[in-house]
Amino acid sequence: MPWTTPTAPAPDAEVYVMASRFETKTLLGALRFALRSPGIVLQIRKAPGAHGAALRARIGARTFLTLSAWENRDALHRFARSEPHRSNARAAAAFMKDSAFTFWTAPASELPIGWEEAERRLAAEQARY
């Protein structure tokens, strides 16, 4: 899913950015993850405080990357605790091998954030552990 902007932020705003990487245990798990993704995408498009989101699926490699920008941390947390994300995240835990998350703030003028930046930050976060 290419970058989509549900609600444009003010040009001088600062946004809260999250990048994540999920790896499933099996190819079947990757297919399950992929099948659940459209519902989450629709949820993001309606989520209060969502300023942008993208999904990169590497089904053969059983890996998914997400990238999103939010009005603030609370907007991201409200989204994560609401349906269908909440139930899907719990269900996905059964077929997940690994996951990584990283968070930062950025000027709204830097949106959309590129995948290269997201992957660099995810790798740096994983290197810390």
XYZ file of C-alpha atoms in Angstrom:
129
model
C 0.000 0.000 0.000
C 1.599 3.282 -0.982
C 1.610 6.242 1.384
C -1.892 7.545 1.982
C -2.786 10.720 3.857
C -6.084 10.430 5.774
C -5.824 13.939 7.276
C -3.105 16.373 6.270
C -1.260 17.922 9.212
C -0.655 21.643 9.496
C 2.483 22.473 7.474
C 4.370 23.627 10.582
C 3.246 20.730 12.799
C 5.417 18.025 14.286
C 4.162 14.465 13.782
C 4.699 11.248 15.727
C 6.044 8.528 13.431
C 6.039 4.767 13.892
C 7.746 2.144 11.763
C 7.309 -1.565 12.380
C 8.543 -4.845 10.949
C 6.716 -8.138 11.386
C 8.005 -11.564 10.394
C 5.685 -14.549 10.469
C 6.731 -18.106 11.345
C 5.303 -19.611 8.167
C 4.082 -18.662 4.719
C 0.545 -19.473 5.868
C 1.012 -16.960 8.664
C 2.116 -14.379 6.100
C -1.027 -15.027 4.079
C -3.151 -14.638 7.210
C -1.421 -11.368 8.002
C -1.965 -10.135 4.445
C -5.652 -11.057 4.521
C -6.160 -9.024 7.701
C -4.399 -5.950 6.305
C -7.272 -4.393 4.285
C -9.402 -3.965 7.407
C -6.571 -2.212 9.193
C -5.939 0.037 6.188
C -9.592 1.082 6.194
C -9.382 1.745 9.921
C -6.334 3.985 9.477
C -8.083 5.987 6.768
C -10.812 6.875 9.288
C -8.648 7.169 12.428
C -8.631 10.543 14.175
C -5.138 11.995 14.151
C -3.786 9.787 11.330
C -1.585 11.869 9.042
C -0.201 9.108 6.849
C 0.387 5.394 6.504
C 1.980 2.854 4.208
C 2.411 -0.928 4.172
C 5.075 -2.961 2.410
C 4.361 -6.683 2.120
C 7.082 -9.197 1.293
C 4.872 -12.258 1.488
C 7.475 -14.688 0.121
C 9.923 -13.490 2.761
C 7.107 -13.574 5.371
C 7.902 -9.960 6.270
C 5.696 -6.865 6.511
C 6.704 -3.280 7.154
C 4.378 -0.538 8.312
C 4.996 3.164 8.436
C 2.615 5.732 9.868
C 2.497 9.347 11.025
C 0.171 10.629 13.727
C -0.898 13.858 15.334
C 0.675 12.617 18.562
C 1.424 9.462 20.543
C -2.085 9.376 22.019
C -3.661 9.246 18.544
C -1.486 6.227 17.680
C -2.371 4.483 20.947
C -6.113 5.116 20.468
C -5.863 3.543 17.023
C -3.920 0.521 18.306
C -6.478 -0.126 21.080
C -9.494 0.136 18.788
C -11.088 -2.426 16.488
C -10.221 -4.117 14.216
C -6.532 -3.460 14.984
C -6.791 -4.665 18.582
C -8.276 -8.085 17.756
C -6.067 -8.587 14.716
C -2.907 -7.810 16.658
C -3.852 -10.341 19.332
C -4.661 -13.013 16.744
C -1.438 -12.366 14.811
C 0.679 -13.080 17.880
C 0.011 -16.797 17.352
C 1.801 -16.848 13.980
C 4.407 -14.133 14.505
C 8.103 -15.023 14.619
C 9.542 -11.585 15.286
C 8.569 -7.941 15.405
C 10.324 -4.619 15.801
C 9.079 -1.076 16.371
C 10.637 2.354 16.346
C 9.151 5.773 17.068
C 10.295 9.326 16.439
C 9.003 12.809 15.780
C 9.463 14.691 12.526
C 8.342 17.945 10.960
C 5.165 17.503 8.917
C 7.079 18.971 5.982
C 9.096 15.705 5.841
C 6.007 13.623 5.041
C 5.800 11.181 3.477
C 8.616 9.410 5.271
C 10.518 7.087 2.938
C 11.037 3.366 3.387
C 14.809 3.805 3.443
C 14.543 6.015 6.542
C 12.093 3.625 8.212
C 14.272 0.577 7.575
C 17.391 2.416 8.763
C 15.665 3.324 12.029
C 14.311 -0.211 12.507
C 17.796 -1.680 11.984
C 19.278 0.789 14.476
C 16.584 -0.095 17.019
C 17.240 -3.827 16.613
C 21.009 -3.301 16.922
C 20.403 -1.878 20.390
C 19.220 -5.325 21.601
